């Protein structure tokens, strides 16, 4: 895949001009999995703006993906670590007039951000930030450096050889709350924890003092933030919000001041942090450079990042900053089913 990293040196405006001439108005959601809510909302907004636009999905096993089943068309793709992954996506996009790719999971962000210009040469926009920014997000050590550079608070680091309890321990490249530990006393520092080179050690943030938030932020093609929606995480299941509520609070102005313009950043990101209301103390710990799992709450509160995205990348209309969304909007998630009759799966 080395040749995929070698591009002609042309401007973004020239590449977008190529895409505009080709007028591909269909959308592809990658690694769609169980993201039925997001897929339905993308389908709804695309229909409203472009009546004949179609939303396709792909996955390694699309017949077993609820989001793939309810989309306009589904495709099987190899793992994103495969050498064939990028060319498989490109072939799908060309054959089905797809002009926009919406990534959804961390594991594909590295390869898609590295090859976004490769797709753009064919008139296909991958709505993802630049590769350098994505790398910083995928490594939580580099994410902490980013926060410090932008004067955003982070958890204090801890030395595992000279610990101060309690401590919070997690992998620097982890997701979905896998392999995390709260260490409250010396005997809990097992050999496995001490010898794992991927684990980082930080102060433990007391949940009785701080509330946990995911903050959805949308950035335009000009790398300026267009909307900021803090979502308080009331209940979390398997690392993803199960119950949450929007809060139009101090976090909006705090992040707008510090992250109002970030070179190379486009589309939706999700900043995860802790917030203490009594003194407006903020402790940030993660950035997901994609739509967060709880974005449907922000959408239902009126923060229509999807419409912004389609207006910018399909209809070429720049977007202004907006805070026209509803405070205190509550989301209560529940399990539902997609039933497929007479299937060959």
GROMACS .gro file of C-alpha atoms in nm, residues 32-172:
model
  141
   32UNK     CA    1  -2.179   0.048   1.032
   33UNK     CA    2  -2.233  -0.235   1.281
   34UNK     CA    3  -2.514  -0.155   1.525
   35UNK     CA    4  -2.534   0.218   1.445
   36UNK     CA    5  -2.896   0.204   1.336
   37UNK     CA    6  -2.989   0.537   1.493
   38UNK     CA    7  -2.703   0.725   1.324
   39UNK     CA    8  -2.770   0.553   0.990
   40UNK     CA    9  -3.140   0.644   0.997
   41UNK     CA   10  -3.061   1.007   1.078
   42UNK     CA   11  -2.807   1.027   0.796
   43UNK     CA   12  -3.066   0.881   0.557
   44UNK     CA   13  -3.328   1.131   0.673
   45UNK     CA   14  -3.105   1.438   0.635
   46UNK     CA   15  -2.968   1.331   0.297
   47UNK     CA   16  -3.323   1.276   0.165
   48UNK     CA   17  -3.428   1.622   0.283
   49UNK     CA   18  -3.141   1.796   0.103
   50UNK     CA   19  -3.091   1.565  -0.194
   51UNK     CA   20  -3.403   1.370  -0.273
   52UNK     CA   21  -3.234   1.099  -0.475
   53UNK     CA   22  -2.930   1.059  -0.248
   54UNK     CA   23  -2.868   0.708  -0.118
   55UNK     CA   24  -2.695   0.597   0.201
   56UNK     CA   25  -2.486   0.281   0.172
   57UNK     CA   26  -2.314   0.089   0.450
   58UNK     CA   27  -2.031  -0.159   0.474
   59UNK     CA   28  -1.901  -0.402   0.732
   60UNK     CA   29  -1.697  -0.722   0.750
   61UNK     CA   30  -2.021  -0.918   0.791
   62UNK     CA   31  -2.295  -0.684   0.662
   63UNK     CA   32  -2.571  -0.945   0.673
   64UNK     CA   33  -2.529  -0.951   1.051
   65UNK     CA   34  -2.513  -0.573   1.087
   66UNK     CA   35  -2.848  -0.410   1.182
   67UNK     CA   36  -2.737  -0.076   1.039
   68UNK     CA   37  -2.638  -0.239   0.709
   69UNK     CA   38  -2.972  -0.418   0.682
   70UNK     CA   39  -3.176  -0.095   0.712
   71UNK     CA   40  -2.957   0.110   0.475
   72UNK     CA   41  -3.009   0.162   0.100
   73UNK     CA   42  -2.743  -0.095   0.017
   74UNK     CA   43  -2.476  -0.295   0.197
   75UNK     CA   44  -2.128  -0.418   0.109
   76UNK     CA   45  -1.883  -0.666   0.254
   77UNK     CA   46  -1.531  -0.532   0.309
   78UNK     CA   47  -1.211  -0.683   0.450
   79UNK     CA   48  -1.075  -0.573   0.789
   80UNK     CA   49  -0.939  -0.217   0.785
   81UNK     CA   50  -0.595  -0.364   0.856
   82UNK     CA   51  -0.603  -0.551   0.525
   83UNK     CA   52  -0.397  -0.429   0.228
   84UNK     CA   53  -0.714  -0.451   0.017
   85UNK     CA   54  -0.928  -0.233   0.243
   86UNK     CA   55  -0.866   0.106   0.083
   87UNK     CA   56  -0.899  -0.014  -0.275
   88UNK     CA   57  -1.214  -0.209  -0.187
   89UNK     CA   58  -1.374   0.106  -0.048
   90UNK     CA   59  -1.264   0.308  -0.349
   91UNK     CA   60  -1.414   0.054  -0.590
   92UNK     CA   61  -1.746   0.060  -0.400
   93UNK     CA   62  -1.752   0.440  -0.409
   94UNK     CA   63  -1.679   0.464  -0.781
   95UNK     CA   64  -1.931   0.196  -0.878
   96UNK     CA   65  -2.212   0.348  -0.668
   97UNK     CA   66  -2.155   0.722  -0.714
   98UNK     CA   67  -2.054   0.776  -0.352
   99UNK     CA   68  -1.916   1.122  -0.282
  100UNK     CA   69  -1.894   1.114   0.098
  101UNK     CA   70  -1.751   0.859   0.342
  102UNK     CA   71  -1.848   0.876   0.711
  103UNK     CA   72  -1.615   0.670   0.937
  104UNK     CA   73  -1.753   0.542   1.267
  105UNK     CA   74  -1.487   0.343   1.460
  106UNK     CA   75  -1.139   0.412   1.589
  107UNK     CA   76  -0.964   0.121   1.419
  108UNK     CA   77  -1.030   0.254   1.066
  109UNK     CA   78  -0.940   0.617   1.134
  110UNK     CA   79  -0.566   0.572   1.087
  111UNK     CA   80  -0.585   0.428   0.736
  112UNK     CA   81  -0.871   0.650   0.618
  113UNK     CA   82  -0.706   0.972   0.735
  114UNK     CA   83  -0.380   0.867   0.571
  115UNK     CA   84  -0.559   0.813   0.239
  116UNK     CA   85  -0.819   1.091   0.237
  117UNK     CA   86  -0.643   1.273  -0.049
  118UNK     CA   87  -0.626   0.948  -0.246
  119UNK     CA   88  -1.008   0.936  -0.232
  120UNK     CA   89  -1.042   1.308  -0.301
  121UNK     CA   90  -0.856   1.269  -0.630
  122UNK     CA   91  -1.152   1.053  -0.736
  123UNK     CA   92  -1.406   1.311  -0.616
  124UNK     CA   93  -1.475   1.134  -0.285
  125UNK     CA   94  -1.455   1.318   0.049
  126UNK     CA   95  -1.369   1.124   0.364
  127UNK     CA   96  -1.507   1.339   0.646
  128UNK     CA   97  -1.215   1.298   0.883
  129UNK     CA   98  -0.947   1.526   1.022
  130UNK     CA   99  -0.589   1.528   0.899
  131UNK     CA  100  -0.371   1.227   0.968
  132UNK     CA  101  -0.148   1.406   1.221
  133UNK     CA  102  -0.446   1.504   1.435
  134UNK     CA  103  -0.596   1.155   1.417
  135UNK     CA  104  -0.266   1.004   1.535
  136UNK     CA  105  -0.270   1.240   1.835
  137UNK     CA  106  -0.621   1.124   1.921
  138UNK     CA  107  -0.545   0.753   1.889
  139UNK     CA  108  -0.258   0.777   2.141
  140UNK     CA  109  -0.386   0.914   2.474
  141UNK     CA  110  -0.035   1.030   2.568
  142UNK     CA  111  -0.031   1.258   2.264
  143UNK     CA  112  -0.391   1.361   2.333
  144UNK     CA  113  -0.281   1.486   2.676
  145UNK     CA  114  -0.003   1.687   2.510
  146UNK     CA  115  -0.263   1.844   2.280
  147UNK     CA  116  -0.482   1.943   2.573
  148UNK     CA  117  -0.188   2.100   2.758
  149UNK     CA  118  -0.087   2.296   2.447
  150UNK     CA  119  -0.440   2.439   2.433
  151UNK     CA  120  -0.457   2.519   2.805
  152UNK     CA  121  -0.709   2.247   2.885
  153UNK     CA  122  -0.677   2.061   3.212
  154UNK     CA  123  -0.575   1.692   3.220
  155UNK     CA  124  -0.549   1.428   3.495
  156UNK     CA  125  -0.219   1.446   3.682
  157UNK     CA  126   0.019   1.165   3.576
  158UNK     CA  127   0.125   0.910   3.837
  159UNK     CA  128   0.449   0.716   3.873
  160UNK     CA  129   0.370   0.346   3.906
  161UNK     CA  130   0.694   0.294   4.099
  162UNK     CA  131   0.607   0.569   4.346
  163UNK     CA  132   0.228   0.555   4.344
  164UNK     CA  133  -0.016   0.797   4.500
  165UNK     CA  134  -0.351   0.630   4.558
  166UNK     CA  135  -0.614   0.615   4.424
  167UNK     CA  136  -0.498   0.586   4.063
  168UNK     CA  137  -0.673   0.535   3.733
  169UNK     CA  138  -0.498   0.298   3.490
  170UNK     CA  139  -0.579   0.255   3.120
  171UNK     CA  140  -0.413   0.163   2.788
  172UNK     CA  141  -0.285   0.459   2.587
   0.00000   0.00000   0.00000
